[in-house]
Coordinates of N, CA and C in Angstrom, one line a residue:
M1 N 39.8 94.1 111.6 CA 40.0 93.8 110.2 C 41.5 93.6 110.0
S2 N 41.8 92.5 109.2 CA 43.2 92.2 108.9 C 43.8 93.3 108.1
D3 N 45.1 93.5 108.3 CA 45.9 94.5 107.5 C 46.1 93.9 106.1
H4 N 45.7 92.7 105.8 CA 45.8 92.2 104.5 C 44.6 92.7 103.6
T5 N 43.6 93.3 104.2 CA 42.5 93.7 103.5 C 42.2 95.2 103.5
H6 N 43.0 95.9 104.4 CA 42.8 97.4 104.5 C 44.0 98.0 105.0
G7 N 44.2 99.3 104.8 CA 45.3 100.0 105.2 C 45.3 100.5 106.7
E8 N 44.3 100.0 107.4 CA 44.2 100.5 108.8 C 45.3 100.0 109.7
G9 N 46.0 98.9 109.3 CA 47.0 98.4 110.1 C 48.4 99.0 110.0
Q10 N 48.4 100.3 109.5 CA 49.7 100.9 109.3 C 50.4 101.2 110.6
N11 N 51.7 101.1 110.5 CA 52.6 101.4 111.7 C 52.5 102.9 112.1
G12 N 52.2 103.1 113.3 CA 52.1 104.5 113.8 C 53.4 105.3 113.6
N13 N 54.5 104.7 113.4 CA 55.8 105.4 113.2 C 55.9 106.0 111.8
A14 N 55.1 105.5 110.9 CA 55.2 105.9 109.5 C 54.7 107.4 109.4
V15 N 55.4 108.2 108.8 CA 55.0 109.6 108.7 C 54.9 110.0 107.2
P16 N 53.7 109.9 106.6 CA 53.5 110.3 105.2 C 53.8 111.8 105.1
A17 N 54.1 112.2 103.8 CA 54.4 113.6 103.5 C 53.0 114.2 103.3
P18 N 52.6 115.1 104.3 CA 51.3 115.7 104.1 C 51.3 116.8 103.0
R19 N 50.2 116.9 102.3 CA 50.1 117.8 101.2 C 50.2 119.3 101.5
D20 N 49.7 119.6 102.7 CA 49.6 121.0 103.1 C 50.9 121.5 103.7
T21 N 51.8 120.6 104.1 CA 53.0 121.1 104.8 C 54.3 120.7 104.1
G22 N 54.2 119.8 103.1 CA 55.4 119.3 102.4 C 55.1 119.0 101.0
G23 N 56.0 118.2 100.4 CA 55.7 117.8 99.0 C 56.2 118.9 98.0
E24 N 55.7 118.8 96.8 CA 56.2 119.6 95.7 C 55.1 120.6 95.2
V25 N 55.4 121.8 95.3 CA 54.4 122.8 94.9 C 54.6 123.0 93.4
I26 N 53.5 122.7 92.6 CA 53.6 122.8 91.1 C 52.8 123.9 90.5
R27 N 51.9 124.5 91.3 CA 51.1 125.6 90.7 C 50.4 126.3 91.8
V28 N 50.0 127.6 91.5 CA 49.1 128.4 92.4 C 47.9 128.7 91.5
R29 N 46.8 128.2 91.9 CA 45.6 128.3 91.2 C 44.8 129.5 91.7
K30 N 44.1 130.2 90.8 CA 43.3 131.4 91.2 C 41.9 131.2 90.5
G31 N 40.9 131.5 91.3 CA 39.5 131.3 90.8 C 39.1 129.9 91.1
M32 N 37.8 129.6 90.7 CA 37.2 128.3 91.0 C 37.8 127.2 90.1
F33 N 38.1 127.5 88.9 CA 38.6 126.5 87.9 C 40.1 126.7 87.5
G34 N 40.7 127.7 88.0 CA 42.1 128.0 87.7 C 42.3 128.4 86.2
A35 N 41.2 129.1 85.7 CA 41.3 129.5 84.3 C 42.1 130.8 84.2
N36 N 42.7 130.9 83.0 CA 43.5 132.1 82.7 C 42.8 133.0 81.7
N37 N 43.3 134.3 81.7 CA 42.8 135.2 80.7 C 41.3 135.4 80.7
G38 N 40.7 135.5 81.9 CA 39.3 135.8 82.0 C 38.3 134.7 81.7
G39 N 38.8 133.5 81.7 CA 37.9 132.4 81.4 C 37.1 131.9 82.5
D40 N 37.3 132.3 83.8 CA 36.6 131.8 84.9 C 35.3 132.6 85.0
T41 N 34.2 131.9 84.8 CA 32.8 132.5 84.9 C 32.1 132.2 86.2
S42 N 32.9 131.7 87.2 CA 32.2 131.2 88.4 C 31.9 132.3 89.4
G43 N 32.6 133.4 89.3 CA 32.4 134.5 90.3 C 33.3 134.3 91.5
Y44 N 34.2 133.4 91.4 CA 35.2 133.1 92.6 C 36.6 133.5 92.2
G45 N 36.8 134.6 91.4 CA 38.1 134.9 91.0 C 39.1 135.3 92.1
G46 N 38.6 135.5 93.3 CA 39.5 135.8 94.4 C 40.1 134.6 95.1
L47 N 39.6 133.4 94.8 CA 40.2 132.2 95.4 C 41.6 132.0 95.0
V48 N 42.5 131.6 95.9 CA 43.8 131.3 95.6 C 44.2 130.0 96.3
R49 N 44.7 129.0 95.6 CA 45.0 127.7 96.1 C 46.3 127.2 95.6
T50 N 47.1 126.7 96.5 CA 48.4 126.1 96.1 C 48.2 124.6 95.7
V51 N 48.7 124.2 94.6 CA 48.6 122.8 94.1 C 49.9 122.1 94.5
T52 N 49.8 121.2 95.4 CA 51.0 120.5 95.9 C 50.9 119.0 95.7
L53 N 51.9 118.4 95.2 CA 52.0 116.9 95.1 C 52.7 116.4 96.3
P54 N 52.2 115.3 96.9 CA 52.9 114.7 98.1 C 54.3 114.3 97.8
G55 N 55.2 114.5 98.7 CA 56.6 114.1 98.5 C 56.8 112.7 98.8
A56 N 58.1 112.2 98.6 CA 58.4 110.9 98.9 C 58.3 110.6 100.4
S57 N 57.9 109.4 100.8 CA 57.8 109.0 102.2 C 59.0 108.2 102.5
S58 N 59.3 108.1 103.8 CA 60.5 107.4 104.3 C 60.0 106.1 105.1
R59 N 60.9 105.2 105.2 CA 60.6 103.9 105.9 C 60.5 104.2 107.4
P60 N 59.7 103.4 108.1 CA 58.8 102.4 107.7 C 57.5 103.0 107.1
Y61 N 57.0 102.4 106.1 CA 55.7 102.9 105.6 C 54.5 102.4 106.4
G62 N 54.7 101.3 107.1 CA 53.6 100.8 107.9 C 52.9 99.6 107.4
G63 N 52.5 98.6 108.2 CA 51.7 97.5 107.8 C 52.3 96.7 106.6
W64 N 51.4 96.3 105.7 CA 51.8 95.5 104.6 C 52.5 96.3 103.5
F65 N 52.5 97.7 103.6 CA 53.1 98.5 102.6 C 54.6 98.2 102.5
D66 N 55.3 98.0 103.7 CA 56.7 97.6 103.7 C 56.9 96.2 103.0
E67 N 56.0 95.3 103.3 CA 56.1 94.0 102.7 C 56.1 94.0 101.2
V68 N 55.1 94.8 100.7 CA 55.0 94.9 99.2 C 56.2 95.6 98.6
A69 N 56.7 96.7 99.3 CA 57.9 97.4 98.8 C 59.1 96.5 98.8
D70 N 59.3 95.8 99.9 CA 60.5 94.9 100.0 C 60.4 93.8 98.9
E71 N 59.2 93.2 98.7 CA 59.1 92.2 97.7 C 59.3 92.7 96.3
L72 N 58.8 93.8 96.0 CA 59.0 94.4 94.7 C 60.4 94.7 94.4
E73 N 61.1 95.4 95.4 CA 62.5 95.7 95.2 C 63.4 94.5 95.1
G74 N 63.1 93.5 95.9 CA 63.8 92.3 95.8 C 63.6 91.5 94.4
A75 N 62.4 91.5 94.0 CA 62.1 90.9 92.7 C 62.8 91.6 91.5
L76 N 62.9 92.9 91.6 CA 63.5 93.7 90.5 C 65.0 93.4 90.6
E77 N 65.6 93.3 91.8 CA 67.0 93.0 91.9 C 67.4 91.7 91.3
E78 N 66.5 90.7 91.5 CA 66.7 89.4 90.9 C 66.7 89.4 89.4
Q79 N 66.1 90.4 88.8 CA 66.0 90.6 87.4 C 67.1 91.6 86.9
D80 N 68.1 91.8 87.8 CA 69.2 92.7 87.5 C 68.8 94.2 87.1
L81 N 67.7 94.6 87.8 CA 67.3 96.0 87.6 C 67.3 96.6 89.0
L82 N 68.1 97.7 89.1 CA 68.2 98.4 90.4 C 66.9 99.0 90.7
P83 N 66.4 98.8 91.9 CA 65.1 99.4 92.3 C 65.0 100.9 92.2
E84 N 66.2 101.5 92.5 CA 66.2 103.0 92.5 C 66.2 103.5 91.0
N85 N 66.5 102.7 90.1 CA 66.4 103.1 88.7 C 65.0 103.0 88.1
A86 N 64.2 102.1 88.7 CA 62.8 101.9 88.3 C 61.8 102.7 89.1
I87 N 62.0 102.7 90.4 CA 61.1 103.4 91.3 C 61.6 104.8 91.6
E88 N 61.0 105.8 91.1 CA 61.5 107.2 91.3 C 61.2 107.7 92.7
K89 N 60.1 107.3 93.2 CA 59.8 107.6 94.6 C 58.6 106.8 95.1
T90 N 58.5 106.6 96.4 CA 57.4 105.8 97.0 C 56.7 106.8 97.9
V91 N 55.3 106.9 97.7 CA 54.5 107.8 98.5 C 53.5 107.1 99.3
V92 N 53.4 107.4 100.6 CA 52.3 106.9 101.4 C 51.5 108.2 101.8
D93 N 50.3 108.3 101.3 CA 49.5 109.5 101.6 C 48.1 109.1 101.8
R94 N 47.5 109.5 102.9 CA 46.1 109.1 103.2 C 45.8 107.6 103.1
D95 N 46.8 106.9 103.8 CA 46.7 105.4 103.9 C 46.6 104.7 102.5
E96 N 47.3 105.4 101.5 CA 47.4 104.7 100.2 C 48.8 104.7 99.8
L97 N 49.2 103.6 99.1 CA 50.6 103.4 98.6 C 50.7 103.6 97.1
T98 N 51.6 104.5 96.7 CA 51.9 104.8 95.3 C 53.3 104.7 95.0
F99 N 53.6 103.9 94.0 CA 55.0 103.8 93.4 C 55.0 104.7 92.2
H100 N 56.0 105.6 92.1 CA 56.2 106.4 90.9 C 57.3 105.7 90.1
I101 N 56.9 105.3 88.9 CA 57.8 104.4 88.1 C 58.3 105.2 86.9
A102 N 59.6 105.0 86.6 CA 60.2 105.5 85.4 C 59.5 104.8 84.2
R103 N 59.1 105.6 83.2 CA 58.3 105.0 82.2 C 59.0 103.9 81.4
E104 N 60.3 104.0 81.3 CA 61.0 103.0 80.5 C 61.0 101.6 81.2
H105 N 60.7 101.6 82.5 CA 60.7 100.4 83.3 C 59.3 99.9 83.7
L106 N 58.3 100.6 83.1 CA 56.9 100.4 83.6 C 56.4 99.0 83.3
V107 N 56.7 98.5 82.1 CA 56.3 97.1 81.7 C 56.9 96.1 82.6
Q108 N 58.2 96.2 82.9 CA 58.8 95.2 83.7 C 58.3 95.2 85.1
V109 N 58.1 96.4 85.7 CA 57.5 96.5 87.0 C 56.1 96.0 87.1
A110 N 55.3 96.3 86.1 CA 53.9 95.8 86.1 C 53.9 94.3 86.0
R111 N 54.7 93.7 85.1 CA 54.7 92.3 85.0 C 55.2 91.6 86.3
T112 N 56.2 92.2 87.0 CA 56.6 91.7 88.2 C 55.5 91.7 89.3
L113 N 54.8 92.8 89.3 CA 53.7 93.0 90.3 C 52.6 92.0 90.0
R114 N 52.4 91.6 88.8 CA 51.4 90.6 88.4 C 51.8 89.2 88.8
D115 N 53.0 88.9 88.4 CA 53.5 87.5 88.4 C 54.1 87.0 89.7
D116 N 54.8 87.9 90.4 CA 55.5 87.4 91.6 C 54.5 86.9 92.6
P117 N 54.7 85.6 93.1 CA 53.7 85.0 94.0 C 53.4 85.8 95.3
A118 N 54.4 86.5 95.8 CA 54.2 87.3 97.0 C 53.5 88.6 96.8
L119 N 53.3 89.0 95.5 CA 52.7 90.3 95.1 C 51.3 90.0 94.5
R120 N 51.3 89.3 93.4 CA 50.1 88.9 92.7 C 49.0 90.0 92.6
F121 N 49.4 91.1 91.9 CA 48.4 92.1 91.6 C 47.9 91.8 90.2
E122 N 46.8 90.9 90.2 CA 46.3 90.3 89.0 C 45.5 91.2 88.2
L123 N 44.9 92.3 88.8 CA 43.9 93.1 88.2 C 44.3 94.6 88.1
C124 N 44.3 95.1 86.9 CA 44.4 96.6 86.8 C 43.1 97.1 86.5
T125 N 42.6 98.0 87.3 CA 41.2 98.5 87.1 C 41.2 99.7 86.1
G126 N 42.3 100.0 85.4 CA 42.3 101.0 84.4 C 43.4 102.0 84.6
V127 N 43.6 102.9 83.6 CA 44.6 104.0 83.7 C 43.8 105.3 83.5
S128 N 44.2 106.3 84.3 CA 43.6 107.6 84.2 C 44.7 108.6 83.9
G129 N 44.4 109.6 83.0 CA 45.4 110.6 82.7 C 45.2 111.8 83.6
V130 N 46.3 112.5 83.8 CA 46.3 113.7 84.6 C 47.2 114.7 83.9
H131 N 46.8 116.0 83.9 CA 47.7 117.0 83.3 C 48.0 118.1 84.3
F132 N 49.3 118.3 84.6 CA 49.8 119.3 85.5 C 50.7 120.2 84.7
P133 N 50.1 121.3 84.1 CA 51.0 122.2 83.3 C 52.2 122.8 84.0
G134 N 52.0 122.9 85.3 CA 53.1 123.5 86.1 C 54.2 122.5 86.6
D135 N 54.0 121.2 86.3 CA 54.9 120.2 86.7 C 55.9 120.0 85.5
K136 N 56.8 121.0 85.4 CA 57.7 121.1 84.2 C 58.5 119.8 84.0
G137 N 58.5 119.4 82.7 CA 59.2 118.2 82.3 C 58.5 116.9 82.6
R138 N 57.4 116.9 83.3 CA 56.6 115.7 83.5 C 55.1 116.2 83.6
E139 N 54.7 117.0 82.7 CA 53.3 117.5 82.7 C 52.2 116.5 82.6
L140 N 52.4 115.4 82.0 CA 51.4 114.4 81.8 C 51.7 113.2 82.7
H141 N 50.7 112.8 83.4 CA 50.8 111.6 84.3 C 49.8 110.5 83.9
A142 N 50.2 109.3 84.0 CA 49.3 108.2 83.9 C 49.2 107.4 85.2
V143 N 48.0 107.2 85.7 CA 47.8 106.6 87.0 C 47.1 105.3 86.9
Y144 N 47.7 104.2 87.5 CA 47.1 102.9 87.4 C 46.8 102.4 88.8
H145 N 45.6 101.8 88.9 CA 45.2 101.2 90.2 C 45.3 99.6 90.0
L146 N 46.1 99.0 90.9 CA 46.3 97.6 90.8 C 45.8 96.9 92.0
R147 N 45.0 95.8 91.8 CA 44.4 95.1 92.9 C 44.9 93.7 92.9
S148 N 45.2 93.2 94.1 CA 45.6 91.8 94.3 C 44.4 91.1 94.9
L149 N 43.8 90.2 94.1 CA 42.7 89.4 94.6 C 43.2 88.3 95.5
T150 N 44.4 87.9 95.3 CA 45.0 86.9 96.2 C 45.2 87.4 97.6
H151 N 45.8 88.6 97.7 CA 46.2 89.1 99.0 C 45.2 90.2 99.5
G152 N 44.2 90.6 98.7 CA 43.3 91.6 99.2 C 43.9 93.0 99.4
R153 N 44.8 93.4 98.4 CA 45.5 94.7 98.6 C 45.3 95.6 97.3
L154 N 45.4 96.8 97.5 CA 45.3 97.8 96.5 C 46.4 98.8 96.5
I155 N 47.1 99.0 95.4 CA 48.2 99.9 95.3 C 48.0 100.8 94.0
R156 N 48.9 101.8 93.9 CA 48.8 102.7 92.7 C 50.2 102.8 92.1
L157 N 50.2 102.8 90.8 CA 51.4 103.2 90.0 C 51.2 104.5 89.3
E158 N 52.2 105.3 89.3 CA 52.1 106.6 88.6 C 53.3 106.8 87.7
V159 N 53.1 107.2 86.5 CA 54.2 107.4 85.5 C 54.0 108.8 84.9
S160 N 55.1 109.5 84.6 CA 55.0 110.8 84.1 C 55.7 110.9 82.8
A161 N 55.3 111.9 81.9 CA 56.0 112.1 80.6 C 55.8 113.6 80.3
P162 N 56.8 114.2 79.6 CA 56.7 115.6 79.3 C 55.7 115.8 78.1
D163 N 55.1 117.0 78.1 CA 54.2 117.4 77.0 C 54.9 117.2 75.7
S164 N 56.2 117.5 75.6 CA 57.0 117.4 74.4 C 57.3 116.0 73.9
D165 N 57.1 115.0 74.8 CA 57.3 113.6 74.4 C 56.3 112.7 75.2
P166 N 55.0 112.7 74.8 CA 54.0 112.1 75.7 C 53.9 110.6 75.5
H167 N 55.0 109.9 75.4 CA 54.9 108.5 75.2 C 55.1 107.7 76.5
I168 N 54.3 106.7 76.6 CA 54.3 105.7 77.8 C 54.1 104.3 77.2
P169 N 54.8 103.3 77.7 CA 54.5 102.0 77.2 C 53.1 101.5 77.5
S170 N 52.5 100.8 76.6 CA 51.2 100.2 76.8 C 51.3 99.0 77.7
L171 N 50.3 98.8 78.6 CA 50.2 97.7 79.4 C 49.2 96.6 79.0
V172 N 48.6 96.8 77.8 CA 47.6 95.9 77.3 C 48.1 94.5 77.3
G173 N 49.4 94.3 77.0 CA 49.9 92.9 76.9 C 49.9 92.2 78.3
I174 N 49.9 93.0 79.3 CA 50.0 92.5 80.7 C 48.6 92.5 81.3
Y175 N 47.9 93.6 81.1 CA 46.5 93.8 81.6 C 45.6 94.1 80.4
P176 N 45.0 93.1 79.8 CA 44.3 93.3 78.5 C 43.1 94.3 78.7
T177 N 42.5 94.4 79.9 CA 41.4 95.3 80.2 C 41.8 96.7 80.0
N178 N 43.1 97.0 80.0 CA 43.5 98.4 79.8 C 43.3 98.9 78.4
D179 N 42.9 98.1 77.5 CA 42.7 98.4 76.1 C 41.9 99.7 75.9
W180 N 40.7 99.7 76.4 CA 39.8 100.9 76.2 C 40.3 102.0 77.1
H181 N 40.8 101.7 78.3 CA 41.2 102.8 79.2 C 42.4 103.6 78.6
E182 N 43.3 102.9 78.0 CA 44.4 103.6 77.3 C 43.9 104.5 76.2
R183 N 42.9 104.0 75.4 CA 42.4 104.8 74.3 C 41.7 106.0 74.9
E184 N 41.0 105.9 76.0 CA 40.4 107.1 76.6 C 41.4 108.1 77.1
A185 N 42.5 107.6 77.7 CA 43.5 108.5 78.2 C 44.2 109.2 77.0
Y186 N 44.4 108.5 75.9 CA 44.9 109.1 74.7 C 44.0 110.1 74.2
D187 N 42.7 109.8 74.1 CA 41.7 110.7 73.5 C 41.6 112.0 74.3
F188 N 41.6 112.0 75.6 CA 41.4 113.1 76.4 C 42.6 113.9 76.8
F189 N 43.8 113.2 76.9 CA 45.0 113.8 77.4 C 46.1 113.8 76.4
G190 N 46.0 113.0 75.3 CA 47.1 113.0 74.3 C 48.2 112.1 74.7
L191 N 48.1 111.3 75.7 CA 49.1 110.3 76.1 C 49.2 109.2 75.0
V192 N 50.4 109.0 74.5 CA 50.6 108.0 73.5 C 51.1 106.7 74.1
F193 N 50.3 105.6 74.0 CA 50.7 104.4 74.7 C 51.3 103.5 73.6
D194 N 52.7 103.5 73.6 CA 53.4 102.7 72.6 C 53.1 101.2 72.8
G195 N 52.8 100.6 71.6 CA 52.5 99.2 71.6 C 51.1 98.8 71.8
H196 N 50.2 99.8 71.9 CA 48.8 99.5 72.0 C 48.3 99.0 70.6
P197 N 47.4 98.0 70.6 CA 47.1 97.4 69.3 C 46.3 98.3 68.4
A198 N 45.6 99.3 68.9 CA 44.8 100.1 68.0 C 44.5 101.4 68.8
L199 N 45.5 102.3 68.9 CA 45.3 103.5 69.7 C 44.6 104.6 68.8
T200 N 43.3 104.6 68.9 CA 42.4 105.6 68.3 C 41.5 106.2 69.3
R201 N 40.9 107.3 68.9 CA 40.0 108.0 69.8 C 38.8 107.1 70.1
I202 N 38.2 107.3 71.3 CA 37.2 106.4 71.7 C 35.9 107.2 72.0
M203 N 36.0 108.5 72.3 CA 34.9 109.4 72.6 C 34.7 110.5 71.6
M204 N 35.8 111.2 71.3 CA 35.7 112.3 70.4 C 35.8 111.8 69.0
P205 N 35.3 112.7 68.0 CA 35.4 112.3 66.6 C 36.9 112.1 66.2
D206 N 37.1 111.3 65.2 CA 38.5 111.0 64.8 C 39.3 112.3 64.4
D207 N 38.6 113.3 63.9 CA 39.3 114.5 63.4 C 39.3 115.6 64.4
W208 N 38.9 115.3 65.7 CA 38.9 116.3 66.7 C 40.3 116.9 66.9
Q209 N 40.4 118.2 67.1 CA 41.7 118.8 67.3 C 41.8 119.1 68.8
G210 N 43.0 118.6 69.4 CA 43.3 118.9 70.8 C 42.7 117.7 71.7
F211 N 43.0 117.9 73.0 CA 42.7 116.9 74.0 C 41.9 117.6 75.1
P212 N 40.6 117.3 75.2 CA 39.7 118.1 76.0 C 39.9 118.2 77.5
Q213 N 40.6 117.2 78.1 CA 40.7 117.2 79.5 C 42.1 117.8 80.0
R214 N 42.9 118.3 79.1 CA 44.1 119.0 79.5 C 43.7 120.3 80.1
K215 N 44.6 120.8 81.0 CA 44.3 122.0 81.7 C 44.4 123.2 80.8
D216 N 45.1 123.1 79.7 CA 45.3 124.3 78.8 C 44.3 124.2 77.7
Y217 N 43.3 123.3 77.7 CA 42.2 123.3 76.7 C 41.3 124.4 77.0
P218 N 40.7 125.1 76.0 CA 39.8 126.2 76.3 C 38.6 125.8 77.2
L219 N 38.4 126.6 78.3 CA 37.3 126.4 79.2 C 36.0 126.8 78.6
G220 N 35.3 125.9 78.0 CA 34.0 126.3 77.4 C 34.2 127.2 76.2
G221 N 35.3 127.2 75.6 CA 35.6 128.1 74.5 C 35.2 127.5 73.1
I222 N 34.5 126.4 73.1 CA 34.1 125.8 71.8 C 32.7 126.1 71.5
A223 N 32.4 126.7 70.4 CA 31.0 127.0 70.0 C 30.3 125.7 69.6
V224 N 29.0 125.6 69.9 CA 28.3 124.3 69.7 C 27.2 124.6 68.6
E225 N 27.2 123.6 67.7 CA 26.2 123.7 66.6 C 25.0 122.7 67.0
Y226 N 23.8 123.3 67.2 CA 22.7 122.4 67.6 C 21.6 122.6 66.6
K227 N 21.3 121.6 65.8 CA 20.2 121.6 64.8 C 20.3 122.9 63.9
G228 N 21.6 123.1 63.5 CA 21.8 124.2 62.6 C 22.0 125.6 63.2
A229 N 21.7 125.7 64.5 CA 21.9 127.0 65.2 C 23.2 127.1 65.9
Q230 N 24.0 128.2 65.7 CA 25.2 128.3 66.4 C 25.0 128.9 67.8
I231 N 25.5 128.2 68.8 CA 25.3 128.7 70.2 C 26.7 129.2 70.6
P232 N 26.8 130.4 71.1 CA 28.2 130.9 71.5 C 28.7 130.1 72.6
A233 N 30.0 130.0 72.7 CA 30.7 129.4 73.8 C 30.4 130.0 75.1
P234 N 30.4 129.3 76.2 CA 30.0 129.8 77.5 C 30.8 131.0 77.9
D235 N 32.1 131.1 77.6 CA 32.9 132.2 78.1 C 32.6 133.5 77.2
Q236 N 31.7 133.4 76.2 CA 31.3 134.5 75.5 C 29.9 134.9 75.8
R237 N 29.2 134.1 76.6 CA 27.8 134.3 76.9 C 27.6 135.1 78.2
R238 N 28.5 134.9 79.2 CA 28.3 135.5 80.5 C 29.6 135.7 81.2
S239 N 29.6 136.5 82.2 CA 30.8 136.7 83.0 C 30.3 137.3 84.4
Y240 N 30.8 136.7 85.5 CA 30.4 137.2 86.8 C 31.5 137.9 87.5
S241 N 32.6 138.1 86.9 CA 33.7 138.8 87.6 C 34.0 140.1 86.9

C-alpha cells in the first residue's frame, strides 16, 4: 500500500512520544469514571490511572508526515507567519499526525491546509470538544480531523483554550460542514466559536444550565421527571463502594 494512502510507510527512525513513558501528565484518575466526592457508583473505586497527553515529536516524523509538515511550514512562512508562532507542537502518536495550533492562527492555518496545492485538505469531518480539568490554562480542547481527497491523507488539528476564556475562531467560513459540529461542541462543552453564523444549542434545551460533557458536570446528578414522577438521580439511588 502506498504511503500516500496510509501511515504504514513511516520512517523507522521516527520515535513518537509514547503515552506511558513520556508526554505531559495532566491528571491522576481514581475509580472507573474519575468521579469526585463519592459520585463513582461503579464499584471500582480502587482503580488509579495516570492521564498523560503525548509530548512533542522530533524529526524525522516518517513517511509523508515530513512532507506535510515541511509544506505547511513553508506556506506559512510565505504568508509572513513564523511556523513556531502558529504550530505549538507537532505530535506523531500511534501512526497519526497532529498539529497543535495556537487559536489566534487557526483560521489561517486551516485555509492554508485547504488551499495549498501540495496539501489540499479539502474536507473537515467535524470538530470534537474535549475537557481536561487538570490541563491548567488550556482545559478545553477542540479537535479537527482533516482529510485530503486529492492525496489520500488524514491529519488532525488540536486547539486549546482556558475555561476562563473558552473562545476559538469558527471554521465554518472555510469548512461549511462544521456548522452543526461547532454548535454541538458549544452545546456540550461550552466552547464559543467566534464568527459562527448562529451559535445556539443543538441538543439540549435553550435554557439548559451547564455543559453536560465537561468532566466537572455532575455524574448522574440530575433528577429526571418522567410523566409527572420525579426519579432520583443515579448517585442518590445506589452506591457500590
